[in-house]
Short mmCIF file of C-alpha atoms in Angstrom, two decimals:
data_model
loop_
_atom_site.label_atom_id
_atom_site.label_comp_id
_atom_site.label_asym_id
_atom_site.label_seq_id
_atom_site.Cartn_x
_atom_site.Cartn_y
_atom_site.Cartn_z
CA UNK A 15 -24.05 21.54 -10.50
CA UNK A 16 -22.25 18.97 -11.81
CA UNK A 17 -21.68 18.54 -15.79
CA UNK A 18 -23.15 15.48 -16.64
CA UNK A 19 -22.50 16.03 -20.62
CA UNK A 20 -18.33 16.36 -19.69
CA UNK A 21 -18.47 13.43 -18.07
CA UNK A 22 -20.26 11.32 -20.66
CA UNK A 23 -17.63 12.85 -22.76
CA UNK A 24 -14.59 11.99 -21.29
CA UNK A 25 -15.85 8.35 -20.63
CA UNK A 26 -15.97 7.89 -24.35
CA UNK A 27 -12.49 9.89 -24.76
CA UNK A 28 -10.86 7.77 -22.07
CA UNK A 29 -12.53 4.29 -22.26
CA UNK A 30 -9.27 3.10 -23.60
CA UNK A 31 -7.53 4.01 -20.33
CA UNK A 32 -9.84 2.62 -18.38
CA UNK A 33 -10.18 -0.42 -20.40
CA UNK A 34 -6.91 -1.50 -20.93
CA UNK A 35 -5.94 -0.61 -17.21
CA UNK A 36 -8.98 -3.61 -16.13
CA UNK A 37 -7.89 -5.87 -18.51
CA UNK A 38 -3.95 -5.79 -17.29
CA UNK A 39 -5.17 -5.72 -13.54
CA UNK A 40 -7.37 -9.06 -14.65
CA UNK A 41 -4.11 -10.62 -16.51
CA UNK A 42 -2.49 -10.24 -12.83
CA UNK A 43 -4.93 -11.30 -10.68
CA UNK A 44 -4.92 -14.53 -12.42
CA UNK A 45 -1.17 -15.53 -11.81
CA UNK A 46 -1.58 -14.48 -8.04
CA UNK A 47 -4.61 -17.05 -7.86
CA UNK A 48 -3.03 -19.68 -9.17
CA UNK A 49 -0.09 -19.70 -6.49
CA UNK A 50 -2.94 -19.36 -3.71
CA UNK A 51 -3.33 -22.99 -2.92
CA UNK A 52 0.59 -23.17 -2.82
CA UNK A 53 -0.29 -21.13 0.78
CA UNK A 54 -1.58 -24.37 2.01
CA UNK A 55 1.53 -25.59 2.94
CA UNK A 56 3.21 -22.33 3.69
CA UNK A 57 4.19 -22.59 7.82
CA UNK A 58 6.11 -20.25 9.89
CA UNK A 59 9.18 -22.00 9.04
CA UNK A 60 9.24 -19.86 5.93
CA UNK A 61 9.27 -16.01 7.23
CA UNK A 62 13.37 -17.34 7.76
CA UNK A 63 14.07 -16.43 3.87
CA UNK A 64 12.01 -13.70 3.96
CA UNK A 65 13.44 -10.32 3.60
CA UNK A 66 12.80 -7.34 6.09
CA UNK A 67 9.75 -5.87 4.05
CA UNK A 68 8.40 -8.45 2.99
CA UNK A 69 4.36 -7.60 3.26
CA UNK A 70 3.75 -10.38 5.14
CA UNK A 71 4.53 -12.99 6.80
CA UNK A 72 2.49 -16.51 8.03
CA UNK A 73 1.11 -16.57 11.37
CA UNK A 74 -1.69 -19.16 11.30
CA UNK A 75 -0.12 -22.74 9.26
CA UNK A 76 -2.83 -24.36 7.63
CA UNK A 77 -5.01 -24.03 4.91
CA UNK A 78 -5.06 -20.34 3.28
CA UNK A 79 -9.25 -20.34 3.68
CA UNK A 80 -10.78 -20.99 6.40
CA UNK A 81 -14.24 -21.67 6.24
CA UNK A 82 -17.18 -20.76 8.34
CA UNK A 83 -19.45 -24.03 8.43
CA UNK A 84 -22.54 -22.55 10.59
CA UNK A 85 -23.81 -20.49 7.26
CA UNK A 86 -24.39 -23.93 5.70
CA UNK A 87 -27.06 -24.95 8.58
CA UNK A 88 -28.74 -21.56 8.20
CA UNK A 89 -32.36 -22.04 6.74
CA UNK A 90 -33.14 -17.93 7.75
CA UNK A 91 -32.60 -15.15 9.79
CA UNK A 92 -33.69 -16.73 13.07
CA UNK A 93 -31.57 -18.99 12.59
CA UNK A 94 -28.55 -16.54 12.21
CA UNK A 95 -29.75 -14.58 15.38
CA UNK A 96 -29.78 -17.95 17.60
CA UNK A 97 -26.19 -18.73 16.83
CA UNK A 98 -25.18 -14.79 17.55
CA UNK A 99 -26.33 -15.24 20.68
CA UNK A 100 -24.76 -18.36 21.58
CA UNK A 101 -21.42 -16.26 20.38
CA UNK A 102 -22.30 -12.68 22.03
CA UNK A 103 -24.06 -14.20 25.27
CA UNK A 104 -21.84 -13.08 28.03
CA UNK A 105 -19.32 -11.52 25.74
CA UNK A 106 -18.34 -7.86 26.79
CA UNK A 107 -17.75 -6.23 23.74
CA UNK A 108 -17.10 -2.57 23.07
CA UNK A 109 -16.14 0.13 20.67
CA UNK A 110 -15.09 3.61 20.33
CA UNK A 111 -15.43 6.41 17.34
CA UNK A 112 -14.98 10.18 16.79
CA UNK A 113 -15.99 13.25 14.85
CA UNK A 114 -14.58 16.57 15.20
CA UNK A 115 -15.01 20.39 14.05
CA UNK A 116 -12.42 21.79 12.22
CA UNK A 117 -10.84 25.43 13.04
CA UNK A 118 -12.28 28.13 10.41
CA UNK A 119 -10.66 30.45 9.00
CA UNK A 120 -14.32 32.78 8.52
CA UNK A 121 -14.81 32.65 12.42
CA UNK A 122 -10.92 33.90 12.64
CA UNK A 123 -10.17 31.97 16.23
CA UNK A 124 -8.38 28.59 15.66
CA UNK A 125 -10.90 26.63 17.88
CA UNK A 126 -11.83 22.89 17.20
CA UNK A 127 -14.37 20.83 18.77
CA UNK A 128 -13.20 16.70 18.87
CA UNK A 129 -16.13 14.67 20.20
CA UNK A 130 -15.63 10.69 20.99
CA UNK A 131 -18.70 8.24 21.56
CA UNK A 132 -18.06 5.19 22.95
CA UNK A 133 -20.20 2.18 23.93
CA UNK A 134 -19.83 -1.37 25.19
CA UNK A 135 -22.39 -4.01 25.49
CA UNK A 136 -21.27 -7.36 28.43
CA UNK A 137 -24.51 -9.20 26.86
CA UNK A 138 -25.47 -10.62 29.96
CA UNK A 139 -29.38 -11.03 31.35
CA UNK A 140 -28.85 -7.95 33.43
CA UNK A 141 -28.47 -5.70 30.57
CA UNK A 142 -24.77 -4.35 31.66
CA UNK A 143 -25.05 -1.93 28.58
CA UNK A 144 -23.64 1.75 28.69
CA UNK A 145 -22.95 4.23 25.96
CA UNK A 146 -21.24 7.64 26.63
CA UNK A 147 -20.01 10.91 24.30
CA UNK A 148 -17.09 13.20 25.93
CA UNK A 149 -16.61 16.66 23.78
CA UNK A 150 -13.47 18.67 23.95
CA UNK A 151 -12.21 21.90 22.73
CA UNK A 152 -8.58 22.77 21.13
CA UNK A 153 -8.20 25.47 21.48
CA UNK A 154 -5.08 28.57 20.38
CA UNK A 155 -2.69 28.22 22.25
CA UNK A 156 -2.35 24.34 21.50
CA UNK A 157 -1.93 24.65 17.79
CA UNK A 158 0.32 27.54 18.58
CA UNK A 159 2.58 24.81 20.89
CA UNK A 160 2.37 22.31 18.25
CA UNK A 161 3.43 24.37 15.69
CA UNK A 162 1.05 24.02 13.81
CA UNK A 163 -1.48 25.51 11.24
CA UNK A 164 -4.00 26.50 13.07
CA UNK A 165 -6.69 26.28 10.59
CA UNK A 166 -5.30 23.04 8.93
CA UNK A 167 -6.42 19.31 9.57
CA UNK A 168 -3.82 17.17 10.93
CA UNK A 169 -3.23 18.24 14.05
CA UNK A 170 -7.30 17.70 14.78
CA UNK A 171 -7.18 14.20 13.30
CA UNK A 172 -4.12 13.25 15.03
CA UNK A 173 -5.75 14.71 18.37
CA UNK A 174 -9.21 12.91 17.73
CA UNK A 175 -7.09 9.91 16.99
CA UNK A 176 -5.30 9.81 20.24
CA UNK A 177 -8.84 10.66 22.37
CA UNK A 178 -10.12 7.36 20.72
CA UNK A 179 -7.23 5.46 21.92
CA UNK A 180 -7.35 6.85 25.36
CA UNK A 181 -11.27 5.99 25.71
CA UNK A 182 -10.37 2.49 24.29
CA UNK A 183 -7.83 1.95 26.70
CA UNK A 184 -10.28 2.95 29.70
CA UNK A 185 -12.66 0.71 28.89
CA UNK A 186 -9.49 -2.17 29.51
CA UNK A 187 -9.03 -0.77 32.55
CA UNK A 188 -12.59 -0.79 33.77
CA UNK A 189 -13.48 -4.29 32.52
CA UNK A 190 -11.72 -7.43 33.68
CA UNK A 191 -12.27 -8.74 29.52
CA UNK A 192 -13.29 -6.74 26.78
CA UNK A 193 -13.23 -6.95 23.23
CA UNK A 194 -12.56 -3.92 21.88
CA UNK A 195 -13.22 -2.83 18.38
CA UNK A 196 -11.67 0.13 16.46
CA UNK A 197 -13.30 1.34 13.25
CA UNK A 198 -9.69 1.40 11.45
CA UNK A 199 -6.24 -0.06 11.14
CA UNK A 200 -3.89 -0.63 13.69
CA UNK A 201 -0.85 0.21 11.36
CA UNK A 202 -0.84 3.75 10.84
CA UNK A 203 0.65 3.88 7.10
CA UNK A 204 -1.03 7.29 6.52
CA UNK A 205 1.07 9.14 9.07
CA UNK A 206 4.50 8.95 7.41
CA UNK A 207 3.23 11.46 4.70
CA UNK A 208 2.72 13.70 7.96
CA UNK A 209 5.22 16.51 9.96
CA UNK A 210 7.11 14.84 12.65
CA UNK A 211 4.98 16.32 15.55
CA UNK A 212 1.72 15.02 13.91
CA UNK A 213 3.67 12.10 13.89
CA UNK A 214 4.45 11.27 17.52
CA UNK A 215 1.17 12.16 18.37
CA UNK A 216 -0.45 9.08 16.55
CA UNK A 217 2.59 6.99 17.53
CA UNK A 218 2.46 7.85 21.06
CA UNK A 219 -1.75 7.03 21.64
CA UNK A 220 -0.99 3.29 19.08
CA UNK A 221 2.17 2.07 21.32
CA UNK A 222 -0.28 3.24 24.77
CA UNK A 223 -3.01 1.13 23.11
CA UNK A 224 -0.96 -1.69 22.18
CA UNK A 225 0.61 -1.97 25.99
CA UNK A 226 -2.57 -1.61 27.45
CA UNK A 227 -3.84 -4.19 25.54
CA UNK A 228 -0.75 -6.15 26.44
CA UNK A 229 -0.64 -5.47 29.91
CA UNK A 230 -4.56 -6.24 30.36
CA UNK A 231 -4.74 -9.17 27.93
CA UNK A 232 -7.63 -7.31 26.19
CA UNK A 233 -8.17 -7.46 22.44
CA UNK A 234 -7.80 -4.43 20.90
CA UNK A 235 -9.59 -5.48 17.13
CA UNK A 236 -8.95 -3.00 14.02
CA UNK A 237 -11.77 -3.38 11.32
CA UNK A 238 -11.43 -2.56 7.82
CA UNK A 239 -13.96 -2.62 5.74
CA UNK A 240 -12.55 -1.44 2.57
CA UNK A 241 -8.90 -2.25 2.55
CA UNK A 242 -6.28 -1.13 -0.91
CA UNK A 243 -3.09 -2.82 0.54
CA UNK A 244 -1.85 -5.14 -0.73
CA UNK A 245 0.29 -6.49 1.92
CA UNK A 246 -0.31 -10.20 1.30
CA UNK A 247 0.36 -10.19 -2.83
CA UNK A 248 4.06 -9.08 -1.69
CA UNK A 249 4.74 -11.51 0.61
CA UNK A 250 3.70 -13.86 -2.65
CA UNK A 251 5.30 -11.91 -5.45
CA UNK A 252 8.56 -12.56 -2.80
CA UNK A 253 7.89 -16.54 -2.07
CA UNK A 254 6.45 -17.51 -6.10
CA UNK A 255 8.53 -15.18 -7.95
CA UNK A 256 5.51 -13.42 -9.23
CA UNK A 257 5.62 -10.31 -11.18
CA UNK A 258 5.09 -7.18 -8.94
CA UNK A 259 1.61 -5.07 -9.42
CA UNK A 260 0.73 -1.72 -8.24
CA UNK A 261 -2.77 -2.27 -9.04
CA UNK A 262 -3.91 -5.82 -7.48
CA UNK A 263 -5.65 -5.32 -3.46
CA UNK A 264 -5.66 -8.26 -1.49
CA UNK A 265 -9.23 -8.10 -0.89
CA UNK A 266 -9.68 -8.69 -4.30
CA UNK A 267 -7.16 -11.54 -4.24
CA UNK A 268 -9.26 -13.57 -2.20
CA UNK A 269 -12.71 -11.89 -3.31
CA UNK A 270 -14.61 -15.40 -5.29
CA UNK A 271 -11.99 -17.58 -2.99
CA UNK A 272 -14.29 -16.97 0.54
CA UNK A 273 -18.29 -17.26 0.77
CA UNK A 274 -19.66 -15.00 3.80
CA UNK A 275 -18.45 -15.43 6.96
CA UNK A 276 -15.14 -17.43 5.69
CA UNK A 277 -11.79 -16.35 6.21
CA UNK A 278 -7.76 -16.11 5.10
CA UNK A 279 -5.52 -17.55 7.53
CA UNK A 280 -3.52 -15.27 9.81
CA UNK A 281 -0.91 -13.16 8.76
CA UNK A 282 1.72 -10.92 10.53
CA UNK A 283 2.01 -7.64 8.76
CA UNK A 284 5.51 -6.57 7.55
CA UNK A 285 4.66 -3.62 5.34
CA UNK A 286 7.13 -1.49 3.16
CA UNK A 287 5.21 2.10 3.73
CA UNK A 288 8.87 3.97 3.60
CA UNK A 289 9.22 7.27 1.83
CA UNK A 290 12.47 6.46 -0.07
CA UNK A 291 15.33 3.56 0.82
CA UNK A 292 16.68 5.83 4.17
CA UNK A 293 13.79 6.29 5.91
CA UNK A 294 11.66 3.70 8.42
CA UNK A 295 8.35 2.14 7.79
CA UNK A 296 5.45 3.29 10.09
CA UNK A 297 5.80 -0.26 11.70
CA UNK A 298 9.98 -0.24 12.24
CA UNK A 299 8.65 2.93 14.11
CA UNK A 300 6.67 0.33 16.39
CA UNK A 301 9.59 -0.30 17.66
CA UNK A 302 8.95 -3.56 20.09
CA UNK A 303 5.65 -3.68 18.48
CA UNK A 304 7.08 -3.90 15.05
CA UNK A 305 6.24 -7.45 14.56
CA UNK A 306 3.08 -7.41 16.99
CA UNK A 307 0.08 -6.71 14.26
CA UNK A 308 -1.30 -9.68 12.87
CA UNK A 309 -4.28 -9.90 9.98
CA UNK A 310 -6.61 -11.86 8.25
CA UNK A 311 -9.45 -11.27 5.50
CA UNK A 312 -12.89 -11.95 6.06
CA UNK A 313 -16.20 -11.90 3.93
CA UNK A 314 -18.97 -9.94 5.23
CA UNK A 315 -20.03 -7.95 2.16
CA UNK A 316 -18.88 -7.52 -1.48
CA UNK A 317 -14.90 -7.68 -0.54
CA UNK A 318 -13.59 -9.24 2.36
CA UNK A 319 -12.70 -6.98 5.09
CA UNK A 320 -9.10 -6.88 7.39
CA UNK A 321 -9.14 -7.08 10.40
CA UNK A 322 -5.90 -6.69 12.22
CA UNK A 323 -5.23 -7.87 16.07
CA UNK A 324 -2.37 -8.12 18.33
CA UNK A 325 -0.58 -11.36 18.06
CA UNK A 326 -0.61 -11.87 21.84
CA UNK A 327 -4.08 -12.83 21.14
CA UNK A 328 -3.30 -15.70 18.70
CA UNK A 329 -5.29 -18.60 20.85
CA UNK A 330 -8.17 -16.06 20.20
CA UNK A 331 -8.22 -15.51 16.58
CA UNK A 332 -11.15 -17.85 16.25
CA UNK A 333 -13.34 -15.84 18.75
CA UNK A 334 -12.73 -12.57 17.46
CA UNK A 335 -13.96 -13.63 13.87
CA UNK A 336 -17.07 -14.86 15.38
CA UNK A 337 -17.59 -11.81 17.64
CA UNK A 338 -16.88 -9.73 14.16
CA UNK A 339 -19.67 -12.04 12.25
CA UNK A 340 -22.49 -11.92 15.11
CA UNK A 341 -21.62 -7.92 15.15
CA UNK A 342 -22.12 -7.79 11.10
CA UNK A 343 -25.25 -10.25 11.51
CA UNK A 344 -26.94 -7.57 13.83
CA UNK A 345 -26.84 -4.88 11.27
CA UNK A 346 -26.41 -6.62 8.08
CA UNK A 347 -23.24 -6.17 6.79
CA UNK A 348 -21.03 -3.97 9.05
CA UNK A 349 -20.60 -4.53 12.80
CA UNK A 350 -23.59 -3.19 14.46
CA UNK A 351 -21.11 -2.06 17.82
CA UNK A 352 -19.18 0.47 15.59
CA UNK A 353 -22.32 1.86 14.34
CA UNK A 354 -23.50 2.69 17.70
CA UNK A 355 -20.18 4.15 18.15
CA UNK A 356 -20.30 6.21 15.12
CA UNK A 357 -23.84 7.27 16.39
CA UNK A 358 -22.75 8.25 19.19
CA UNK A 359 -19.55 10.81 17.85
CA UNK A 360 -21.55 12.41 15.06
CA UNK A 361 -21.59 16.07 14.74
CA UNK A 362 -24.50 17.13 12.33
CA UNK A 363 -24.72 19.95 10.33
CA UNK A 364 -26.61 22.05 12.65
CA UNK A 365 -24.80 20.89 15.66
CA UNK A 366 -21.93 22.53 13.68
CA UNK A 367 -23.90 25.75 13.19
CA UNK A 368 -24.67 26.12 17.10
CA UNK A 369 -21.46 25.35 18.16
CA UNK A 370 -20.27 28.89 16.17
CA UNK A 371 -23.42 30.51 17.55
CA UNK A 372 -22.11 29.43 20.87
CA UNK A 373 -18.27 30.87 20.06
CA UNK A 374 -20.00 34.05 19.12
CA UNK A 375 -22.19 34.67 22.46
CA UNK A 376 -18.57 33.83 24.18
CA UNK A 377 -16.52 36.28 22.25
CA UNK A 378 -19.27 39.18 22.73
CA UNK A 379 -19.64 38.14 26.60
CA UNK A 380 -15.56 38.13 27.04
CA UNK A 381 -15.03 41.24 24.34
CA UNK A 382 -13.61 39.39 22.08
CA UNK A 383 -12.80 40.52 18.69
CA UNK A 384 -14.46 38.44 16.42
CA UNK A 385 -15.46 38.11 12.92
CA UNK A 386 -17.60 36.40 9.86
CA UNK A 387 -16.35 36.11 6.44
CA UNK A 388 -19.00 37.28 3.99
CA UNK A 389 -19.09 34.12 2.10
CA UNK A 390 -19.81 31.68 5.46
CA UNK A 391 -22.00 34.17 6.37
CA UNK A 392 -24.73 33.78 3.45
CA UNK A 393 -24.17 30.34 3.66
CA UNK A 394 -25.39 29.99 7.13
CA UNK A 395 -28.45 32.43 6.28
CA UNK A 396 -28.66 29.84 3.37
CA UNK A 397 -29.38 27.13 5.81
CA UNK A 398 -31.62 28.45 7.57
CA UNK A 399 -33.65 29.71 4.43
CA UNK A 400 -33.21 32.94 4.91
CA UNK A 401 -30.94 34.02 1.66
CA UNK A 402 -32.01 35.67 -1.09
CA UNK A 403 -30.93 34.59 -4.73
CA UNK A 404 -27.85 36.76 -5.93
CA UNK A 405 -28.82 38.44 -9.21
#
């Protein structure tokens, strides 16, 4: 149970902290505004005197918002729904998530379950509408050839990762056009924290999804919705001569600058992710991709979200906003196709609890050696109501 009376305590210990730590990150956000309308006339001329980490660089010339005029004509909800379907009608969209089961240590084999749901809607008359879930063991001896720890994370989430990719990339291959949504980034700054084989894995499924998206000419769309980089502030701190901050977002940047449904002009991403002055970033890793992810900020909810695309898809940057607006329309404020997605992947709790139940009729079958730990064990008779209070 959590101790409420701590708590209250250290808020009143550390309000100072906390305080002083808004009130600088408010002093900051203030310069950076100022220099936003300076953006305006920022073109592509400009990435020239730009140095090679840069955060950013400009993709789309123009003015820095861009704003979505339909909202304006919007009296209610009906009227929101007609102009998603003048946007969705005939528009093959599609999407792909995951969810896994981690090895544990109480059933003693290093066995994982990854499980991928995917779905696309072509929103034609005929109702071409399909969704699908795939399920897949790891099982010993591939943690074992990875070199891995068998009862760690990483090499799950880097294997779930790759799965998504390869179900994104066949729904490009069995649809002429497809937009294709991923519920995440395209630039995979988390990775370089990881072991080199974890590594490769992630790298190898991105550059397969970035050629296929390439080679098909099919959007491959990374959604954000809670983006803490700051990618766009550097590129500014490097152009104005601003002071740099380790606590501004861009989100928050352009947070009171964009009404729902606007959005920040393009940018190409150019992020400084390396661990120490000898080492790559995750996108110099890219190799010919390296300058290939472009972004912009868009208001759907509280902050605006990222979404990243490929910049081969630059005559299309207008479409995919819309398609990500009539998607966040559907459900209210997060794209309704990733939801299905997400729907579709989920393990539940009790799903998790047959899937050991299952392990332990195979063991016993196959003579297996098998066993529970004590703790996982009352647990489990905990769900199902069946434990009795320890005294």
């Amino acid at each position: 149970m959590l101790n409420i009376r701590d708590l209250s305590s250290e808020f009143e210990y550390r309000k100072d902290a906390i305080i002083n730590y808004e009130r600088e990150t408010s002093g900051e956000l203030e310069e950076y505004k100022e220099s936003i309308p300076d953006l305006d006339h920022a073109d592509t001329q400009l990435n020239h005197f730009l140095p090679r980490y840069c955060g950013a660089m400009i993709f789309e010339s123009g003015r820095t918002i861009k704003r979505f005029h339909p909202a304006s004509r919007w009296n209610d909800r009906e009227d929101a729904m007609q102009w998603v379907d003048t946007v969705l009608a005939g528009t093959p969209v599609g999407s792909v998530d995951g969810s896994q089961i981690y090895p544990d240590k109480n059933h003693g084999l290093p066995i994982a379950v990854i499980q991928t749901g995917s779905v696309y809607n072509k929103h034609t008359k005929a109702r071409e509408y399909a969704q699908n879930r795939s399920a897949t063991l790891v099982t010993p001896d591939e943690f074992a050839g990875a070199e891995v720890y068998a009862f760690g994370k990483e090499f799950v989430d880097a294997r779930r990762f790759a799965l998504e990719c390869d179900a994104l990339i066949d729904m490009m291959h069995t649809n002429d056009r497809i937009y294709l949504l991923l519920d995440g980034t395209l630039i995979l700054s988390h990775i370089n924290v990881l072991a080199k084989n974890i590594r490769e894995i992630y790298l190898d499924a991105m550059m397969r999804l970035l050629g296929a998206s390439e080679r098909t000419g099919n959007p491959v769309i990374g959604y954000v919705d809670v983006s803490v980089q700051r990618d766009v502030i550097t590129m500014m701190r490097h152009i104005y001569g601003l002071k740099e901050t380790k606590k501004l977002f861009d989100p928050v940047l352009f947070a009171d600058k964009l009404n729902w449904g606007d959005r920040t002009k393009a940018f190409i991403c150019n992020r400084d992710d390396r661990r120490g002055a000898d080492s790559p970033s995750v996108l110099d890793t890219y190799l010919g991709y390296r300058n290939s992810i472009a972004f912009f900020y868009m208001r759907m909810g509280n902050l605006p979200s990222r979404i990243e695309f490929p910049v081969w898809c630059a005559d299309e940057i207008d479409t995919i906003a819309d398609i990500i607006r009539a998607e966040t329309i559907i459900r209210g404020s997060y794209p309704d196709i990733l939801l299905i997605a997400h729907r579709n992947a989920v393990i539940t709790a009790k799903e998790h609890l047959l899937f050991y139940r299952m392990l332990n009729r195979f063991c016993l079958e196959h003579g297996i050696v098998a066993y529970t730990g004590a703790k996982h064990e009352y647990k489990a008779r905990e769900t199902r109501g069946l434990a009795k209070p320890m005294k």
